[in-house]
Tab-separated table of C-alpha atoms in Angstrom:
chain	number	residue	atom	x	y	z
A	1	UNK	CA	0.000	0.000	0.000
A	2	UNK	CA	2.975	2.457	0.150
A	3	UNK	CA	2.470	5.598	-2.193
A	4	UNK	CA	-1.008	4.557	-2.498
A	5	UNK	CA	-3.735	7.174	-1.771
A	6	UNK	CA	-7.249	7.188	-0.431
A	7	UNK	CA	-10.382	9.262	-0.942
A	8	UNK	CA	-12.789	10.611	-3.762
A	9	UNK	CA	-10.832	12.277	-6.235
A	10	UNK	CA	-13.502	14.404	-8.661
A	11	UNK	CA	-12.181	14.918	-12.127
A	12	UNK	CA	-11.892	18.890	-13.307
A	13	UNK	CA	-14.482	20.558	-15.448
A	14	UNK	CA	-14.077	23.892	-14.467
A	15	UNK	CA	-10.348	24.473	-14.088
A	16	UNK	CA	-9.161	27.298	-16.305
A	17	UNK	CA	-5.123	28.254	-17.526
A	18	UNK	CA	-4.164	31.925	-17.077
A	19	UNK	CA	-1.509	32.014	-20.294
A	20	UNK	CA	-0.395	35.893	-19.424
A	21	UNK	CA	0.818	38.176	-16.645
A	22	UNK	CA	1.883	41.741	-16.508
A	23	UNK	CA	5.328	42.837	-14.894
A	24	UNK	CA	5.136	45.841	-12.548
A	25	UNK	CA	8.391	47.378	-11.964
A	26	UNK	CA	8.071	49.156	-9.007
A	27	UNK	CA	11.601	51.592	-10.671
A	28	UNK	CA	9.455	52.134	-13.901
A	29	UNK	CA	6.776	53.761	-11.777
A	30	UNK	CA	4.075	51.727	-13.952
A	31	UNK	CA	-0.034	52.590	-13.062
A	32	UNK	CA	-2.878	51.333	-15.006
A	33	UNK	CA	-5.888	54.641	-14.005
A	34	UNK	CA	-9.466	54.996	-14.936
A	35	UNK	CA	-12.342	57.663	-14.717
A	36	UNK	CA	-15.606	56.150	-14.368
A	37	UNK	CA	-18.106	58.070	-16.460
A	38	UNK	CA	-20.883	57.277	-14.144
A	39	UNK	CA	-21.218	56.266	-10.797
A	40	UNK	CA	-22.009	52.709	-9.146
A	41	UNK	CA	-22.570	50.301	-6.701
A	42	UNK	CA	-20.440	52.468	-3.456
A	43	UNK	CA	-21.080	49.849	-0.750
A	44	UNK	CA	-20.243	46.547	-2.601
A	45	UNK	CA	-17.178	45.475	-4.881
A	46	UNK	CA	-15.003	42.691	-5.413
A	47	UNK	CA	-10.955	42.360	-6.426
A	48	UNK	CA	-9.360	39.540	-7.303
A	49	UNK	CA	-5.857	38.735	-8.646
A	50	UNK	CA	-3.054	36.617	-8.878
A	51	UNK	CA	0.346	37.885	-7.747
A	52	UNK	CA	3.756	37.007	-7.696
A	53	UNK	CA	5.837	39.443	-5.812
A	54	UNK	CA	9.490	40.182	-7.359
A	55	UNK	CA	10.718	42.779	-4.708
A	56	UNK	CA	9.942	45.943	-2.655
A	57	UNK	CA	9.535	43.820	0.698
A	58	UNK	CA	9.646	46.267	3.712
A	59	UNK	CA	7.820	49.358	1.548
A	60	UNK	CA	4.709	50.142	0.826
A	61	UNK	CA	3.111	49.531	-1.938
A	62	UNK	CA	-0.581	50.547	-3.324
A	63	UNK	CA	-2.664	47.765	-4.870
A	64	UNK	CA	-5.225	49.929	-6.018
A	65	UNK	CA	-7.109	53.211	-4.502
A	66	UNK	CA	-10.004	54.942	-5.614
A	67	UNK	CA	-11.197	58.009	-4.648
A	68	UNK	CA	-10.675	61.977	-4.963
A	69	UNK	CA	-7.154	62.059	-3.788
A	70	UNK	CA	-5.264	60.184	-1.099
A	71	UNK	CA	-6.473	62.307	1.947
A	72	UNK	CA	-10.124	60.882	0.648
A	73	UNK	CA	-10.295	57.164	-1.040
A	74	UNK	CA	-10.639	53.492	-0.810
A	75	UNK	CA	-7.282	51.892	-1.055
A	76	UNK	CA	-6.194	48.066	-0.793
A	77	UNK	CA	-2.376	47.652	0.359
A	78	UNK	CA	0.941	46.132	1.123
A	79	UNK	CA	2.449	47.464	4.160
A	80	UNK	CA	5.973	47.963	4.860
A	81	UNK	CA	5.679	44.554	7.356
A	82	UNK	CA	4.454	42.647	3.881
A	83	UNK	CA	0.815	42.580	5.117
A	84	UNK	CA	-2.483	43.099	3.067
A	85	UNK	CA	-4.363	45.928	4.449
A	86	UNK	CA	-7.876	47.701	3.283
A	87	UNK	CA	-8.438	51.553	4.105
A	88	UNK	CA	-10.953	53.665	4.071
A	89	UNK	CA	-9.641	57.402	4.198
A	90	UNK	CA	-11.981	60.354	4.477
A	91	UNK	CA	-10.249	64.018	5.392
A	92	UNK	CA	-7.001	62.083	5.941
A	93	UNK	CA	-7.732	59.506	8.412
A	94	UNK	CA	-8.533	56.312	8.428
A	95	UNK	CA	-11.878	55.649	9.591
A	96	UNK	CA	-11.736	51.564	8.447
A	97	UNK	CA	-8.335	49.295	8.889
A	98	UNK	CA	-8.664	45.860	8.417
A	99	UNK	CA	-5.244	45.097	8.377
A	100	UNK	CA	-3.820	40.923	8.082
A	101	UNK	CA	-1.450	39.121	10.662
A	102	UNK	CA	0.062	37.272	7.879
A	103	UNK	CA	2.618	38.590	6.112
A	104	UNK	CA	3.446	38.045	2.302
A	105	UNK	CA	7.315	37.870	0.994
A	106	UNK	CA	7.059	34.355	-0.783
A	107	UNK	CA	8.637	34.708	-4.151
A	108	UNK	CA	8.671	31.664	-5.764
A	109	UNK	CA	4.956	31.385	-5.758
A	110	UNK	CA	1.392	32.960	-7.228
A	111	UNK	CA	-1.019	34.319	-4.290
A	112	UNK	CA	-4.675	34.321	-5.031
A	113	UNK	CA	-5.811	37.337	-3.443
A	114	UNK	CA	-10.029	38.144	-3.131
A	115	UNK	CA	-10.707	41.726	-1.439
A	116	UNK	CA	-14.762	40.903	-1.088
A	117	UNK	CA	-16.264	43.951	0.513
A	118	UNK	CA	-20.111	44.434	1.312
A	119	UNK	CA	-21.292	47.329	4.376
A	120	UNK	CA	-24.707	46.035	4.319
A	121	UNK	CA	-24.132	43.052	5.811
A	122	UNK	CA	-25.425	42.895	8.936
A	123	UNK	CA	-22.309	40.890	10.520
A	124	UNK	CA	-19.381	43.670	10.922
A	125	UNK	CA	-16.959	40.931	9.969
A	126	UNK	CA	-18.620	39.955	6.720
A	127	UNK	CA	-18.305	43.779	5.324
A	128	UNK	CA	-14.694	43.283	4.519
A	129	UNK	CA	-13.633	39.771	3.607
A	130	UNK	CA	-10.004	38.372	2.534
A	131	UNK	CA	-9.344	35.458	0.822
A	132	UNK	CA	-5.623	34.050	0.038
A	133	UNK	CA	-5.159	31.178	-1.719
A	134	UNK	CA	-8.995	30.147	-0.914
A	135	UNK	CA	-8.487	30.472	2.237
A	136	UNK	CA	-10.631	33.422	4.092
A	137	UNK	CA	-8.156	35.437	6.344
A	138	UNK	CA	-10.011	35.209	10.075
A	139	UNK	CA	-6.334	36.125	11.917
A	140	UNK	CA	-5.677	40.106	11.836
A	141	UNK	CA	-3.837	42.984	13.832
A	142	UNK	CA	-5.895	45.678	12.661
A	143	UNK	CA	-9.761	45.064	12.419
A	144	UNK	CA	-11.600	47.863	12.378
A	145	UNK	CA	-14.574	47.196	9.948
A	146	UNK	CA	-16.816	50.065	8.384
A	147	UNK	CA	-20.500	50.912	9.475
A	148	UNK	CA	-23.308	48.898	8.347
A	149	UNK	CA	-24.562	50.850	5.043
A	150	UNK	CA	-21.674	53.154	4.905
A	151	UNK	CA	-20.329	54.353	1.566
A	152	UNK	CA	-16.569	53.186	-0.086
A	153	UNK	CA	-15.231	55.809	-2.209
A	154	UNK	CA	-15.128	52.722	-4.885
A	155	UNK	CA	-17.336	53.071	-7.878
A	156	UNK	CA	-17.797	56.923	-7.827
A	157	UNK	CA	-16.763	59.127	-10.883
A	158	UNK	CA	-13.331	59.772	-8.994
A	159	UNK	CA	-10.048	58.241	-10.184
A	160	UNK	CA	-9.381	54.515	-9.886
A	161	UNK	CA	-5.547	53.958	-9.662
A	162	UNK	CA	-4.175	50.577	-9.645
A	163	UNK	CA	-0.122	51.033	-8.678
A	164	UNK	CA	0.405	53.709	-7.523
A	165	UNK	CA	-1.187	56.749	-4.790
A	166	UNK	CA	-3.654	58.883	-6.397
A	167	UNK	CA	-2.704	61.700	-8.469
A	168	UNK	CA	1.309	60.768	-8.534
A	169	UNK	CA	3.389	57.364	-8.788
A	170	UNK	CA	3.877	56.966	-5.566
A	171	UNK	CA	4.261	53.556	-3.849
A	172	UNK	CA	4.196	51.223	-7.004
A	173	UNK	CA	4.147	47.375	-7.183
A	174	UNK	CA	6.805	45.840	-7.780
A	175	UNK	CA	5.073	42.347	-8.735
A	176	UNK	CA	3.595	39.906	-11.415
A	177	UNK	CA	-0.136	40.271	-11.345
A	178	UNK	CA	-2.372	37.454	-13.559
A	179	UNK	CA	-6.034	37.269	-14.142
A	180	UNK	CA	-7.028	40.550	-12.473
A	181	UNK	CA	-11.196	40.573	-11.624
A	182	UNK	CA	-13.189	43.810	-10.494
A	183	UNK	CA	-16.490	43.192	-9.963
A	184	UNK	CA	-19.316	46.266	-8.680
A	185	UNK	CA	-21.875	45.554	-6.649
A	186	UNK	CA	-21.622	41.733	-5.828
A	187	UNK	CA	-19.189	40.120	-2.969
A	188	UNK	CA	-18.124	36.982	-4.039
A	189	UNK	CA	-15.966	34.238	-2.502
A	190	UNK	CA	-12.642	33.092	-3.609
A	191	UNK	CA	-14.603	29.948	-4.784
A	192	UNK	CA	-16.033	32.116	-8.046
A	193	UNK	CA	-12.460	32.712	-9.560
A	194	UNK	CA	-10.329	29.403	-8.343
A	195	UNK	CA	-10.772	25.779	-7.093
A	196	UNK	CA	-8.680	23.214	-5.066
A	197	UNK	CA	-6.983	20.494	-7.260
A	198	UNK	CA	-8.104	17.503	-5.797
A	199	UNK	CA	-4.718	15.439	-6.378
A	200	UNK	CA	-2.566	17.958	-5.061
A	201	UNK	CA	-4.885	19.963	-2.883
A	202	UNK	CA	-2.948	23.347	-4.420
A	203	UNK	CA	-5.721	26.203	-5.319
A	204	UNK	CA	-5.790	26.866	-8.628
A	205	UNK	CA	-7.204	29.701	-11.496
A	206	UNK	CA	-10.980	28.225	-12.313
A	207	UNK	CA	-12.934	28.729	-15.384
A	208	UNK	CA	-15.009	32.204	-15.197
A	209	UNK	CA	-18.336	32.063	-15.966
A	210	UNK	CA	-21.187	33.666	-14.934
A	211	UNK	CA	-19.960	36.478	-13.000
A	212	UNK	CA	-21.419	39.831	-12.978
A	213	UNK	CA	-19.315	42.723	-13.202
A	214	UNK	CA	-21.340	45.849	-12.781
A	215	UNK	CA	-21.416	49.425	-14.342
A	216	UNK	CA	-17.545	49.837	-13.429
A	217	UNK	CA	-16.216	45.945	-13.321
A	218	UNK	CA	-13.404	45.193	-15.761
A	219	UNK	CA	-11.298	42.029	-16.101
A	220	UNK	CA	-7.821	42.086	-17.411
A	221	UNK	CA	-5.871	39.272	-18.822
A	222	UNK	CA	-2.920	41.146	-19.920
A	223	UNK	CA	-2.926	39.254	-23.246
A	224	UNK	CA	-1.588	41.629	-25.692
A	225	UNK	CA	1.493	43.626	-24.568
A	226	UNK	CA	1.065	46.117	-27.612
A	227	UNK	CA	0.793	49.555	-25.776
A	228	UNK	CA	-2.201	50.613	-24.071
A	229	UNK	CA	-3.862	47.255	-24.853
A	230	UNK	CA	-2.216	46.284	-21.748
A	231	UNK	CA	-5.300	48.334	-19.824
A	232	UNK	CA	-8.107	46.495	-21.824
A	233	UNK	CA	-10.850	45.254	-20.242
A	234	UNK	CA	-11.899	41.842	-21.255
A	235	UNK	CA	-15.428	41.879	-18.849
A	236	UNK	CA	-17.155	43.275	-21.713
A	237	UNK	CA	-17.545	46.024	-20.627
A	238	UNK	CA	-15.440	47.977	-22.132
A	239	UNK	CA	-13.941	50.256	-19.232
A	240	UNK	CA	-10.080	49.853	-20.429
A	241	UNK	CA	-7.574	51.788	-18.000
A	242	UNK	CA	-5.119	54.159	-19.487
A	243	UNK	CA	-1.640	52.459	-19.485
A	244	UNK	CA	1.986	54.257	-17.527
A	245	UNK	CA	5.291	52.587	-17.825
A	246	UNK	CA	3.637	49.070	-18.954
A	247	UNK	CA	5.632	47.869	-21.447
A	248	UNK	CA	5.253	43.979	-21.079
């Protein structure tokens, strides 16, 4: 019996490939921005993404933020101790941390990472979920969640910067990202966007179907490197991000 293994073992039919990712050099100062034309869902959005981090480790870095300026935004993070952390920043403070235990300097592997916020839920926990890896982060040294109802600065008419601080290039990733997901006003699980292999018991991308994205969702799967195709959204939607210092 040595070597042998036990169990129910289901066969894939939803596993999906990701063939392309996008290289953020945190020395080229690279951002992908967009101005939403109209406003949408403020209390309830979704990011996912894969990421592979290349270097940076002890600075901080901006996943995304959206908002007016940085003094007055929505902003999802890597700290300077490696951790994820979600802000919400109105008049320069931060009236919601939620802020993880775990820190993130792995190299040599791709993070799933889910940012699933909803303020109406009725649970203050549930109103900002993260997922790693399908795994839902319970363990954190900051958790101060937002007010039931309260409005993000995500999904107004205000600037939506992905790599870098609003209205500069501040505090740029210095990463791979893969398979990037923004979805307005639905908070899903990591379960929509990736599955466990049941032979190796690794997570893994998953076959998107069926998810909605919203007035302001995009998806990017970095599949054409030609200039500002880099920033096109692949939802279906149509809201492609301008492109800086993306060049592959």
């Amino acid at each position: 019996g040595g070597g042998q293994k036990t169990g129910r073992f289901v066969p894939f039919t939803d596993n999906g490939t990701i063939a392309k990712s996008c290289t953020f050099d945190d020395g080229s100062n690279p951002k992908l921005v967009r101005t939403p034309s109209g406003a949408g869902n403020r209390d309830i959005f979704t990011w996912s993404c894969w990421m592979r981090r290349t270097g940076g480790f002890g600075t901080l870095q901006v996943i995304f933020q959206h908002g007016a300026d940085v003094n007055n935004c929505t902003q999802f993070m890597i700290d300077t101790s490696n951790r994820l952390v979600y802000n919400q920043v109105d008049g320069g403070s931060n009236t919601d941390t939620v802020t993880t235990n775990r820190s993130f300097e792995d190299t040599s592997k791709w993070y799933h990472i889910v940012l699933a916020v909803d303020t109406t839920q009725g649970t203050a926990a549930n109103r900002v979920r993260i997922y790693v890896d399908g795994d839902e982060i319970t363990s954190f040294a900051t958790s101060s969640y937002p007010s039931q109802n309260v409005d993000t600065d995500m999904n107004t008419t205000a600037a939506f910067n992905i790599s870098s601080q609003l209205g500069g290039t501040q505090y740029p990733l210095d990463c791979y990202l893969a398979e990037l997901n923004y979805v307005d006003g639905t908070q899903y699980t990591a379960s929509t966007f990736g599955v466990t292999d049941t032979s190796t018991g690794r997570w893994i991308p998953k076959s998107l179907e069926s998810i909605t994205y919203g007035t302001n969702g995009f998806r990017f799967t970095f599949a054409n490197s030609a200039g500002q195709t880099i920033g096109d959204d692949t939802s279906g939607n149509g809201n492609d991000f301008a492109v800086t210092n993306l060049a592959a």
